[in-house]
Coordinates of C-alpha atoms in Angstrom, one line a residue:
Chain A
M426 CA -0.9 -6.8 53.7
T427 CA 0.0 -2.7 54.6
P428 CA -2.5 -0.3 52.9
R429 CA -0.7 1.2 50.5
N430 CA -1.5 4.9 49.1
P431 CA -2.0 6.0 45.9
A432 CA 0.2 7.5 43.9
H433 CA -0.3 11.4 43.1
A434 CA -1.2 11.6 39.0
V435 CA 0.4 14.7 36.3
L436 CA -2.0 14.9 33.5
V437 CA 0.2 16.2 30.2
A438 CA -2.1 17.8 27.9
G439 CA -1.8 19.7 24.8
A440 CA -2.0 19.6 21.0
G441 CA 0.6 17.2 19.2
G442 CA 3.7 17.8 18.6
V443 CA 4.4 20.6 21.4
G444 CA 7.1 17.9 23.0
K445 CA 4.7 16.6 25.5
T446 CA 6.4 13.7 25.6
T447 CA 9.7 15.9 26.4
V448 CA 8.2 17.9 29.2
S449 CA 6.7 14.8 31.0
A450 CA 9.9 12.8 30.6
A451 CA 12.0 16.5 32.1
L452 CA 9.0 16.4 34.9
A453 CA 9.5 12.8 35.6
V454 CA 13.0 13.3 36.0
A455 CA 12.9 15.8 38.4
A456 CA 10.4 14.1 41.0
A457 CA 12.6 11.2 40.8
R458 CA 15.8 13.3 41.7
A459 CA 13.7 14.8 44.6
G460 CA 13.3 11.7 45.8
R461 CA 10.0 10.6 44.7
R462 CA 9.0 7.3 43.0
T463 CA 8.4 8.2 40.3
L464 CA 6.4 6.4 36.7
V465 CA 6.5 8.1 33.0
V466 CA 3.8 6.2 30.9
T467 CA 3.4 7.4 27.5
V468 CA 2.5 6.7 24.3
D469 CA 5.2 7.9 22.4
P470 CA 5.1 6.4 18.6
A471 CA 8.6 8.1 18.3
L472 CA 10.0 6.1 21.4
R473 CA 12.7 9.3 21.6
L474 CA 11.3 8.7 25.4
A475 CA 12.3 4.9 25.8
D476 CA 16.2 6.8 24.4
A477 CA 16.3 9.8 26.2
L478 CA 16.0 7.5 29.4
G479 CA 17.9 4.9 28.4
L480 CA 16.1 2.0 27.6
T481 CA 16.0 -0.4 24.7
E482 CA 12.4 -0.6 24.7
L483 CA 9.4 0.6 27.0
G484 CA 6.7 -2.2 27.1
N485 CA 3.6 -2.4 29.3
Q486 CA 5.7 -3.2 32.8
P487 CA 6.9 -0.2 34.3
T488 CA 10.4 -0.4 33.6
R489 CA 13.2 0.9 35.9
V490 CA 15.5 3.7 34.4
P491 CA 19.4 2.4 34.6
G492 CA 21.0 4.9 36.9
Q493 CA 18.0 6.1 38.2
P494 CA 16.9 4.6 41.9
H495 CA 13.4 6.4 41.9
L496 CA 12.5 6.7 38.0
W497 CA 10.4 4.0 35.6
G498 CA 9.4 4.3 32.5
A499 CA 5.8 2.4 31.1
M500 CA 4.3 2.4 27.7
L501 CA 0.5 2.3 27.2
D502 CA -0.6 0.0 25.0
V503 CA -3.5 0.8 23.3
T504 CA -3.2 -1.4 20.3
A505 CA -5.5 -4.4 22.0
S506 CA -7.4 -2.1 23.5
W507 CA -11.3 -3.0 23.5
E508 CA -10.4 -6.3 23.6
A509 CA -8.8 -5.8 27.1
I510 CA -11.7 -4.1 27.9
V511 CA -14.4 -6.2 26.5
R512 CA -12.4 -9.6 27.9
R513 CA -12.4 -7.4 32.3
H514 CA -16.2 -6.1 31.9
A515 CA -17.5 -9.6 30.0
A516 CA -18.6 -13.0 30.3
V517 CA -16.1 -15.1 28.4
D518 CA -18.9 -16.2 26.1
V519 CA -20.0 -12.8 25.3
A520 CA -16.3 -11.6 24.8
D521 CA -16.1 -14.4 22.4
R522 CA -19.4 -13.6 20.1
L523 CA -18.5 -10.0 20.6
E524 CA -14.9 -10.5 18.4
E525 CA -16.3 -12.6 16.0
N526 CA -18.8 -10.0 15.9
P527 CA -18.3 -7.2 12.8
F528 CA -19.4 -5.0 14.0
F529 CA -16.8 -5.0 16.6
R530 CA -13.9 -4.8 14.7
A531 CA -15.2 -1.6 13.0
I532 CA -15.7 0.0 16.6
A533 CA -12.6 -1.0 18.0
D534 CA -10.9 0.5 14.7
R535 CA -12.4 4.0 14.8
F536 CA -13.8 5.0 18.0
P537 CA -11.0 6.6 19.2
A538 CA -12.7 7.5 23.0
A539 CA -11.9 3.8 23.3
Q540 CA -8.1 4.0 22.9
A541 CA -8.4 6.6 25.6
Y542 CA -10.8 5.1 27.7
A543 CA -8.3 2.2 27.7
A544 CA -5.3 4.5 28.4
G545 CA -7.1 6.0 31.4
E546 CA -7.9 2.5 33.1
Q547 CA -4.1 1.6 32.6
M548 CA -3.5 5.1 34.3
A549 CA -5.9 3.8 36.7
E550 CA -4.0 0.9 37.6
F551 CA -0.5 2.2 38.4
I552 CA -1.9 4.9 40.5
E553 CA -4.0 2.7 42.9
S554 CA -1.1 0.0 43.1
G555 CA 0.7 2.2 45.3
A556 CA 4.1 1.2 44.2
W557 CA 4.9 5.0 43.1
D558 CA 5.1 7.9 44.9
L559 CA 3.9 10.3 41.6
L560 CA 2.6 8.8 38.0
V561 CA 3.6 11.5 35.6
V562 CA 1.2 10.5 32.4
D563 CA 1.9 12.0 28.8
T564 CA -1.6 12.0 27.6
P565 CA -2.1 10.0 24.1
P566 CA -0.7 12.0 20.9
A567 CA -3.9 11.4 18.8
V568 CA -6.1 11.9 21.7
G569 CA -3.7 14.7 23.9
G570 CA -6.4 17.5 24.5
I571 CA -9.5 17.1 25.8
E572 CA -10.8 13.2 24.1
F573 CA -8.6 11.6 26.7
F574 CA -10.8 13.3 30.0
L575 CA -13.5 13.2 28.0
A576 CA -13.3 9.0 26.9
P577 CA -14.5 8.0 30.4
R578 CA -18.1 9.7 29.6
R579 CA -17.9 8.5 26.1
M580 CA -17.4 5.2 27.1
R581 CA -20.9 5.3 29.6
D582 CA -22.8 7.1 26.8
L583 CA -22.2 4.5 24.4
I584 CA -23.1 1.8 25.8
G585 CA -25.6 3.2 28.3
S586 CA -26.8 5.4 26.1
R587 CA -31.3 6.1 25.8
L588 CA -31.1 5.8 22.7
L589 CA -29.3 2.6 22.7
R590 CA -32.3 0.7 25.3
W591 CA -34.4 2.5 22.5
L592 CA -33.3 0.4 20.0
T593 CA -32.7 -2.7 22.1
G594 CA -36.0 -2.5 25.0
A595 CA -36.4 -3.3 28.0
H596 CA -33.4 -4.9 29.3
I597 CA -31.8 -6.3 32.5
P598 CA -28.0 -5.9 32.0
G599 CA -26.0 -9.3 32.4
R600 CA -28.8 -11.3 30.5
R601 CA -29.1 -11.8 27.2
T602 CA -32.6 -11.4 25.5
V603 CA -33.3 -12.0 22.1
Y604 CA -34.6 -9.4 20.1
R605 CA -36.4 -8.8 17.0
V606 CA -36.1 -5.8 15.2
T607 CA -38.5 -6.5 13.0
A608 CA -41.2 -6.3 15.6
R609 CA -40.8 -2.5 15.1
P610 CA -41.9 -0.8 11.9
V611 CA -39.7 2.1 11.7
L612 CA -37.0 -0.4 12.1
R613 CA -38.4 -2.2 9.8
L614 CA -38.0 0.7 7.2
A615 CA -34.8 1.1 8.1
D616 CA -33.6 -2.0 6.4
T617 CA -35.5 -1.2 3.2
V618 CA -34.0 1.6 3.2
L619 CA -30.2 -0.2 3.8
G620 CA -31.3 -3.5 1.9
G621 CA -30.4 -6.0 4.4
P622 CA -31.5 -7.3 8.2
L623 CA -28.6 -4.8 9.3
L624 CA -30.2 -3.2 12.7
E625 CA -31.2 -6.4 13.8
E626 CA -27.4 -7.5 14.1
I627 CA -26.6 -4.7 14.9
A628 CA -29.5 -5.2 17.8
E629 CA -27.8 -8.7 18.5
F630 CA -24.1 -6.9 18.7
L631 CA -25.1 -3.9 20.8
L632 CA -27.1 -6.3 23.4
D633 CA -24.0 -7.9 24.1
L634 CA -22.0 -4.9 24.0
R635 CA -24.4 -3.6 26.8
T636 CA -23.6 -7.1 29.8
L637 CA -20.2 -4.5 29.9
Y638 CA -22.4 -1.6 31.3
D639 CA -21.6 -2.1 34.6
G640 CA -18.3 -2.8 35.4
L641 CA -17.4 -0.4 32.6
S642 CA -20.0 2.1 33.9
H643 CA -18.3 1.4 37.4
R644 CA -14.6 2.1 36.4
A645 CA -14.8 4.8 34.5
R646 CA -16.0 6.5 37.4
S647 CA -13.0 5.5 39.2
I648 CA -11.4 6.9 36.6
E649 CA -12.9 10.1 36.7
R650 CA -12.4 10.6 40.0
H651 CA -8.6 10.3 39.7
F652 CA -8.9 12.6 36.9
R653 CA -10.8 15.1 39.2
M654 CA -7.4 14.6 41.5
A655 CA -4.8 14.6 39.3
T656 CA -2.4 18.0 38.8
T657 CA -3.1 18.9 35.8
V658 CA 0.0 20.6 33.3
V659 CA -1.3 22.0 28.8
V660 CA 2.4 22.0 27.2
T661 CA 1.6 24.7 24.4
T662 CA 4.3 26.6 21.3
A663 CA 3.3 29.5 19.7
Q664 CA 1.4 27.7 16.9
P665 CA -2.2 28.2 16.3
T666 CA -3.5 24.9 16.5
P667 CA -1.7 24.6 20.5
L668 CA -3.1 27.6 21.2
R669 CA -6.4 27.0 20.3
E670 CA -6.3 23.6 22.0
T671 CA -4.8 25.3 25.1
R672 CA -8.1 27.6 24.7
R673 CA -10.2 24.9 24.5
L674 CA -8.7 22.7 27.8
F675 CA -9.2 25.6 29.5
S676 CA -13.1 25.5 28.8
E677 CA -13.7 22.4 29.0
L678 CA -11.3 20.8 31.5
P679 CA -12.3 22.4 34.3
P680 CA -15.6 19.6 35.3
L681 CA -13.9 17.0 34.1
A682 CA -10.5 17.4 36.0
G683 CA -10.9 21.1 37.7
R684 CA -8.5 23.6 36.1
P685 CA -5.1 23.3 34.6
D686 CA -2.6 24.0 36.9
L687 CA 0.4 25.2 34.8
V688 CA 1.0 26.3 30.9
V689 CA 3.9 25.3 29.7
F690 CA 5.3 27.4 26.9
N691 CA 7.7 25.3 24.7
R692 CA 10.1 26.4 22.6
T693 CA 10.3 30.0 23.5
L694 CA 13.1 32.2 22.2
P695 CA 14.4 35.0 24.2
D696 CA 12.4 38.0 25.2
E697 CA 15.0 40.4 24.6
W698 CA 15.4 39.3 20.8
S699 CA 15.3 43.2 19.3
A700 CA 16.2 43.5 15.5
R701 CA 17.3 47.2 16.9
S702 CA 20.3 45.3 18.7
R703 CA 23.4 46.2 16.9
L704 CA 26.3 44.0 15.2
R705 CA 29.5 44.3 16.6
S706 CA 31.6 43.4 14.0
P707 CA 33.4 45.3 11.9
G708 CA 34.9 43.8 8.6
L709 CA 32.0 42.4 7.8
E710 CA 31.0 42.1 4.3
E711 CA 27.7 44.2 3.8
A712 CA 25.8 41.8 2.4
A713 CA 26.2 39.3 5.3
R714 CA 25.8 41.7 7.8
A715 CA 22.3 42.7 5.8
A716 CA 21.6 38.9 5.9
L717 CA 21.9 38.4 9.6
R718 CA 19.7 41.8 10.9
H719 CA 17.5 40.6 8.4
N720 CA 17.5 36.8 9.9
L721 CA 17.3 38.5 13.6
E722 CA 14.2 40.6 12.3
R723 CA 12.8 37.6 11.3
W724 CA 13.5 35.9 14.9
A725 CA 12.4 38.9 16.8
A726 CA 9.0 39.3 15.2
E727 CA 8.4 35.7 16.0
S728 CA 9.7 36.1 19.6
G729 CA 7.7 39.2 20.0
R730 CA 4.8 36.8 18.4
Q731 CA 5.3 34.5 21.2
R732 CA 5.4 37.5 23.9
D733 CA 1.9 38.0 22.6
A734 CA 0.4 34.6 22.9
R735 CA 2.2 34.3 26.6
H736 CA 1.0 37.4 27.8
D737 CA -3.1 36.9 25.9
L738 CA -2.8 33.4 27.8
A739 CA -1.9 34.8 31.7
A740 CA -4.6 37.5 30.8
R741 CA -7.2 35.4 30.0
L742 CA -6.2 32.0 32.2
G743 CA -4.7 33.8 35.1
V744 CA -2.4 30.3 35.9
P745 CA 0.9 30.0 36.3
M746 CA 3.4 29.9 33.0
A747 CA 6.6 27.9 32.5
S748 CA 8.7 28.4 29.6
I749 CA 11.3 25.4 28.0
P750 CA 13.9 27.8 25.3
W751 CA 14.0 26.7 21.8
L752 CA 16.0 24.1 21.4
Q753 CA 17.5 23.4 18.2
E754 CA 16.9 19.2 18.8
A755 CA 15.0 17.7 21.2
P756 CA 16.4 16.0 24.1
T757 CA 17.7 12.2 23.6
S758 CA 19.1 12.1 26.9
L759 CA 18.9 12.1 30.9
A760 CA 21.3 14.9 30.5
G761 CA 19.6 16.0 27.6
L762 CA 16.6 16.1 29.8
V763 CA 18.1 17.3 33.4
G764 CA 19.8 20.1 30.6
L765 CA 16.4 21.2 29.7
L766 CA 15.2 21.4 33.2
E767 CA 17.6 23.5 34.1
A768 CA 17.3 25.7 31.1
A769 CA 13.0 26.3 31.7
A770 CA 12.8 29.3 33.8
G771 CA 8.9 28.4 36.0
L772 CA 9.0 25.0 36.1
H773 CA 9.1 24.2 39.9
L774 CA 7.5 21.0 41.0
D775 CA 5.4 22.4 44.1
L776 CA 3.0 23.5 41.1
L777 CA 2.6 19.9 40.0
G778 CA 1.4 18.8 43.8
V779 CA 5.0 17.3 44.7
T780 CA 7.7 18.5 47.8
G781 CA 11.0 17.6 47.3
D782 CA 11.6 17.1 51.3
S783 CA 9.4 14.2 51.5
P784 CA 11.6 11.1 50.1
A785 CA 10.9 8.1 49.1
A786 CA 10.4 5.3 52.5
Chain B
M945 CA -3.9 20.0 -10.6
L946 CA -6.6 22.8 -9.5
D947 CA -7.9 21.2 -12.6
R948 CA -10.1 18.1 -11.0
K949 CA -13.0 18.5 -9.5
L950 CA -12.3 18.0 -5.5
L951 CA -9.1 17.8 -4.3
L952 CA -9.1 17.0 0.1
I953 CA -6.5 18.0 2.0
S954 CA -5.0 15.8 5.0
G955 CA -2.1 16.0 6.9
K956 CA -0.9 14.9 10.8
G957 CA -3.2 17.3 13.3
G958 CA -1.2 21.5 13.4
V959 CA 0.6 21.0 10.4
G960 CA -1.8 23.9 8.9
S961 CA -4.0 21.7 6.7
S962 CA -6.8 24.1 6.9
A963 CA -4.8 27.2 6.3
V964 CA -3.6 25.0 3.4
T965 CA -7.0 24.0 2.4
A966 CA -8.3 28.9 2.6
S967 CA -5.3 29.3 0.8
L968 CA -5.4 27.2 -2.3
A969 CA -9.7 28.3 -2.2
L970 CA -8.0 31.4 -2.8
A971 CA -5.8 31.2 -5.3
A972 CA -8.3 29.0 -7.2
A973 CA -10.9 32.1 -7.1
R974 CA -8.2 34.0 -8.0
S975 CA -7.4 32.1 -11.0
G976 CA -11.3 32.7 -11.6
R977 CA -12.9 29.0 -10.7
S978 CA -15.8 29.2 -8.8
V979 CA -14.6 27.2 -5.6
L980 CA -16.2 25.8 -3.0
A981 CA -14.3 25.1 0.2
M982 CA -15.7 22.8 3.3
G983 CA -14.7 22.0 6.5
M984 CA -15.3 18.0 7.6
L985 CA -14.4 17.3 10.8
D986 CA -13.7 20.2 13.4
A987 CA -14.7 23.6 10.8
L988 CA -13.4 26.0 12.7
G989 CA -9.7 26.1 11.6
L990 CA -11.4 27.0 7.8
A991 CA -13.8 29.1 8.9
D992 CA -10.5 31.4 10.8
H993 CA -9.1 31.6 8.1
L994 CA -11.7 32.4 5.9
G995 CA -12.1 35.2 7.7
V996 CA -15.8 34.5 9.1
D997 CA -17.1 33.0 12.5
D998 CA -18.0 29.6 11.9
L999 CA -19.3 27.5 8.9
D1000 CA -22.6 27.1 8.1
Y1001 CA -24.2 23.4 6.2
E1002 CA -25.8 25.6 3.4
A1003 CA -23.0 27.2 1.4
R1004 CA -22.2 31.2 1.3
Q1005 CA -19.9 33.1 -0.2
V1006 CA -16.6 34.8 1.9
A1007 CA -15.4 36.3 -1.3
P1008 CA -15.6 36.6 -5.0
G1009 CA -15.4 33.2 -6.2
V1010 CA -15.6 31.4 -3.0
F1011 CA -18.5 29.9 -1.0
T1012 CA -17.7 27.7 1.8
L1013 CA -19.9 25.0 4.5
A1014 CA -19.3 22.9 7.2
V1015 CA -20.4 19.3 7.4
D1016 CA -23.2 19.2 10.0
R1017 CA -23.7 15.0 10.1
A1018 CA -26.9 14.6 11.2
R1019 CA -28.1 17.8 8.3
A1020 CA -26.0 15.7 6.0
L1021 CA -28.0 12.3 6.8
D1022 CA -31.1 14.0 6.2
E1023 CA -30.1 15.3 2.6
Y1024 CA -28.6 11.7 2.0
L1025 CA -32.2 10.2 2.7
R1026 CA -34.4 12.6 1.2
V1027 CA -31.8 13.5 -1.8
Q1028 CA -29.7 11.0 -2.4
L1029 CA -31.9 7.9 -1.3
R1030 CA -35.2 9.6 -2.6
L1031 CA -37.0 8.1 0.3
P1032 CA -40.6 9.4 0.1
R1033 CA -42.1 12.4 1.7
P1034 CA -44.3 10.4 4.2
T1035 CA -41.9 8.4 5.7
P1036 CA -41.2 9.7 9.2
T1037 CA -37.5 10.7 8.9
R1038 CA -37.2 11.9 11.8
Q1039 CA -38.0 8.6 13.7
L1040 CA -36.0 6.5 10.7
A1041 CA -33.6 9.0 11.5
R1042 CA -33.2 8.2 15.1
A1043 CA -32.6 4.5 14.5
L1044 CA -30.1 5.6 11.8
N1045 CA -27.8 7.4 14.1
V1046 CA -27.0 4.3 16.5
L1047 CA -26.6 3.0 12.7
V1048 CA -24.2 6.0 11.8
D1049 CA -22.0 5.4 15.2
T1050 CA -22.0 1.4 15.2
A1051 CA -22.0 -0.2 11.7
P1052 CA -18.1 1.0 9.8
G1053 CA -18.2 3.6 7.5
V1054 CA -21.8 4.9 7.4
R1055 CA -20.7 8.2 9.8
E1056 CA -18.5 8.2 7.1
I1057 CA -20.2 7.5 3.8
I1058 CA -22.1 10.2 5.0
S1059 CA -19.8 13.1 5.9
I1060 CA -17.4 12.0 2.5
G1061 CA -20.4 11.7 0.2
K1062 CA -21.6 15.9 0.7
P1063 CA -18.7 16.4 -1.0
V1064 CA -18.9 13.7 -3.6
Y1065 CA -22.2 15.2 -4.1
E1066 CA -21.5 19.4 -4.3
V1067 CA -18.6 17.4 -6.9
W1068 CA -22.2 15.8 -8.5
S1069 CA -24.3 19.2 -8.6
G1070 CA -21.9 21.1 -10.9
R1071 CA -22.5 24.2 -9.2
Y1072 CA -18.8 24.9 -8.4
D1073 CA -15.6 24.2 -10.9
L1074 CA -13.6 22.6 -7.5
V1075 CA -14.6 21.3 -4.5
L1076 CA -11.9 21.5 -1.9
V1077 CA -12.0 19.7 1.3
D1078 CA -10.4 20.3 4.8
A1079 CA -10.8 16.4 5.4
P1080 CA -10.1 14.5 8.3
P1081 CA -6.4 14.7 9.8
L1082 CA -3.9 11.8 8.7
G1083 CA -5.1 9.5 11.4
Q1084 CA -9.3 9.1 10.0
L1085 CA -8.4 9.9 6.6
F1086 CA -8.5 6.1 5.9
S1087 CA -11.2 5.0 7.0
Y1088 CA -13.5 8.1 5.1
L1089 CA -12.1 7.2 2.0
R1090 CA -12.4 3.5 2.9
A1091 CA -16.5 4.2 3.4
P1092 CA -17.5 3.4 0.3
A1093 CA -15.8 -0.1 -0.2
T1094 CA -16.5 -1.0 3.2
I1095 CA -20.1 0.1 2.6
A1096 CA -20.4 -2.0 -0.4
D1097 CA -19.5 -4.6 1.4
L1098 CA -21.3 -4.8 4.4
V1099 CA -25.3 -3.6 2.7
P1100 CA -26.1 -6.6 0.2
A1101 CA -28.1 -4.3 -2.9
G1102 CA -30.0 -1.7 -3.1
S1103 CA -29.3 2.2 -3.8
I1104 CA -27.1 3.1 -0.3
R1105 CA -24.5 0.5 -2.3
E1106 CA -25.8 1.8 -5.4
Q1107 CA -24.2 5.0 -4.2
A1108 CA -21.4 4.2 -2.5
G1109 CA -20.0 2.5 -6.3
R1110 CA -20.6 5.6 -7.8
M1111 CA -19.0 7.9 -4.7
E1112 CA -16.1 4.5 -5.2
E1113 CA -15.8 5.4 -8.6
L1114 CA -15.8 9.0 -8.4
L1115 CA -12.8 9.5 -5.8
A1116 CA -10.5 6.9 -7.2
D1117 CA -10.7 8.7 -11.1
P1118 CA -7.8 11.2 -11.2
A1119 CA -8.9 12.8 -13.3
A1120 CA -11.2 13.9 -11.1
S1121 CA -10.0 14.0 -7.3
G1122 CA -7.0 13.9 -5.8
L1123 CA -5.1 13.9 -2.2
L1124 CA -3.2 16.7 -1.0
L1125 CA -0.8 15.9 1.8
V1126 CA 0.1 18.2 3.9
T1127 CA 3.6 17.6 6.5
T1128 CA 5.8 20.4 8.3
P1129 CA 9.7 19.1 8.0
E1130 CA 9.9 17.2 11.5
E1131 CA 10.1 14.2 12.5
L1132 CA 6.1 12.9 13.3
P1133 CA 4.9 14.4 10.8
V1134 CA 7.0 12.9 8.4
V1135 CA 6.9 10.1 9.6
E1136 CA 3.2 9.6 9.7
T1137 CA 2.6 10.7 6.1
E1138 CA 5.3 7.6 4.8
S1139 CA 3.1 5.3 6.4
A1140 CA -0.1 7.2 4.1
L1141 CA 2.1 7.2 1.4
A1142 CA 2.8 4.0 2.1
Q1143 CA -0.9 2.9 2.5
L1144 CA -2.2 4.7 -0.6
T1145 CA 0.3 2.2 -2.7
R1146 CA -1.1 -0.8 -0.6
E1147 CA -4.8 1.1 -1.1
P1148 CA -5.2 3.2 -4.0
V1149 CA -8.9 4.5 -3.0
I1150 CA -7.4 8.3 -4.3
D1151 CA -5.1 9.5 -6.9
L1152 CA -2.4 11.6 -4.7
V1153 CA -2.0 15.2 -5.9
A1154 CA 1.9 16.1 -4.2
V1155 CA 2.9 16.1 -0.5
V1156 CA 3.2 19.8 0.4
A1157 CA 5.8 20.7 2.7
N1158 CA 4.3 24.0 4.5
R1159 CA 6.5 26.5 7.1
I1160 CA 10.0 25.6 5.2
L1161 CA 12.7 28.0 6.2
P1162 CA 14.6 30.5 3.7
E1163 CA 18.4 29.8 3.7
L1164 CA 20.1 31.9 5.3
A1165 CA 22.8 33.2 3.0
V1166 CA 25.9 33.1 5.5
S1167 CA 28.0 30.0 5.8
A1168 CA 27.7 28.4 9.6
A1169 CA 31.9 29.8 9.6
L1170 CA 31.1 32.9 9.5
V1171 CA 28.4 32.5 12.0
A1172 CA 30.9 30.7 14.4
G1173 CA 33.1 33.8 14.7
L1174 CA 31.0 36.6 15.1
P1175 CA 30.5 37.7 18.5
P1176 CA 28.3 36.8 21.5
G1177 CA 24.5 38.5 20.8
P1178 CA 21.2 38.3 19.6
H1179 CA 22.3 38.0 15.6
R1180 CA 24.7 35.4 16.5
R1181 CA 21.7 33.2 18.2
A1182 CA 19.4 33.8 16.0
A1183 CA 21.4 32.9 13.4
E1184 CA 22.7 29.7 14.7
L1185 CA 19.6 28.7 15.6
H1186 CA 18.6 29.7 12.2
Q1187 CA 21.0 27.3 10.8
A1188 CA 20.2 24.5 13.0
L1189 CA 16.1 24.5 12.6
W1190 CA 17.1 24.7 8.4
S1191 CA 19.4 21.9 8.8
S1192 CA 17.0 20.0 10.5
Q1193 CA 14.0 20.3 7.8
R1194 CA 16.7 19.4 4.5
R1195 CA 17.0 15.9 6.5
W1196 CA 13.2 15.5 7.0
L1197 CA 12.8 17.5 3.4
D1198 CA 15.3 14.4 1.8
A1199 CA 13.0 11.8 2.9
L1200 CA 9.5 13.5 1.3
P1201 CA 9.0 13.4 -2.5
P1202 CA 9.8 16.3 -4.5
G1203 CA 6.2 19.1 -4.5
P1204 CA 5.4 22.3 -3.4
R1205 CA 7.1 24.2 -0.7
L1206 CA 5.3 27.2 1.3
P1207 CA 6.9 29.3 3.6
Y1208 CA 7.5 29.3 7.3
L1209 CA 5.7 32.7 8.1
F1210 CA 7.6 35.0 10.8
G1211 CA 6.0 36.9 13.2
S1212 CA 2.0 37.6 14.3
H1213 CA -0.4 36.7 11.3
S1214 CA -4.2 36.7 11.9
P1215 CA -5.1 33.5 10.1
E1216 CA -6.6 35.4 7.4
E1217 CA -3.7 36.7 6.9
V1218 CA -1.4 33.7 7.0
A1219 CA -4.2 32.3 4.1
T1220 CA -3.5 35.1 2.0
L1221 CA -0.4 34.9 2.2
L1222 CA -0.2 31.5 1.2
A1223 CA -1.9 32.0 -1.5
A1224 CA 0.4 34.5 -2.9
A1225 CA 3.1 31.6 -2.3
W1226 CA 0.4 29.9 -5.0
E1227 CA 1.0 31.5 -7.2
Q1228 CA 4.7 32.0 -7.2
P1229 CA 5.9 29.7 -10.4

């Protein structure tokens, strides 16, 4: 068996609704056209990526995009994430017991880091498979910001926390011991407050969960390594929430994944729009003329706000910035994605650690 | 709507629910009410829109009639144990809180009930005419709303269970409490709003007051045909973009139940200005 090189990963992050999926797809199309074997992975509830790539459905397994020899698409499956994690890292009997535990269901439903972590595990598998040169990851929408990058650490913390060790007592990972919560007066008091032997049940559950620690923490560390090696792209618009998420990514990503390499401003308006432009259309009624002027004034103000936001970010962050014009509709075809790339400014593949001169073998 | 005691404001992330919460607080205070606006998961957005750097667990006044605070889970847990469960003073609460912290992170509904408990206590305290909550985004909202019932199922008896039952009643009482869902007329926010509405029908944990559509573009008083006949240039391109976005908004608005519409605010405004402008929009008939 010949050793296979891992793929380079481009992680596309940003607040929800800024167009991460579209940008990911466009970048993947560009890289594939430059001859790189490219896989684009997403967790897109609207299935727009599948539509745009011409795939009837996007499954867990990578599917080749029709007519594109170097492009594949896949959907990250995070719905059964906890079950998959447990099956992967725990013995069968422990996994069975965990899945039957009511607390397990509660954690599975609610601990968002698990979904993001499961996406990270799948990402690592694709990177390590050697089947692709480049992996473009559209980070999960519910956790599209920093959460995706924090998930491996959160999982390690949850299962290996000092607090948990304190509660479950000295314990050798992998060997489950029967533990009596009632041996501790404080915990007995807690149970009195709660009105039942709740903590004991939880401790039993946590003991099972702790047997995952070795496997999971090893895997989590390899995901964290992949994050640090990856190129990160932050997508934003000039709206306050995405801008706040962008600043947060810049302040919190460096220890996890390095400084972001590129900011993509989506939905940009033409820079030169100014309310002072003349309207050369003689014979236009005064009411229509006034309405058109007023409309341009508003959009020129909007363009000004975008310019301010871009300059502010550029001064603060000092990274390359690309911009994509505000399209009337999001692209729904491969041709639309190519058109988007052509209309974009500053979106060069070499910024992503991808060069076009090294075609797939 | 402002006559209820408790209003929760939620929506998909980024649609402006913090701005809407702040604007409602300002509008309600202007009508003479004493209002508490609370941040739950991420209080920074609400703080920005109320013109303060950060929110504290202790309520403070930011404008005439407007008070604000952020729910801090550790403090809320402490308050819950001492005030609500009337735990005796000599209890080693720090160690107990440590044990309960594990519980909070693990047991279904505990974390949520401590957070959702805080606004409920504030209603019970009777200090304000109206309590507004910048609630968790749609993806997490139901685990909070469901928390009292979850706890009641889990805990066989005792004061926690009693408290949970009273909370459930207050949240479900349409005379006292209600939910405002904020959305923007775009695909994903509308799709998420529709599924939240379906969920509310299946699980009537709180009364829906309204779906608030935010960032609504005004109609351009010029026909598309006239725009198409204009000479190329910024006026035509701005009008074309506006009309395309406006008709896309129309399509998504048609999928929503009728309700309040808040305007798109063009140009640069500080978060505080956004809240003030939206408050003015609430006051229009």
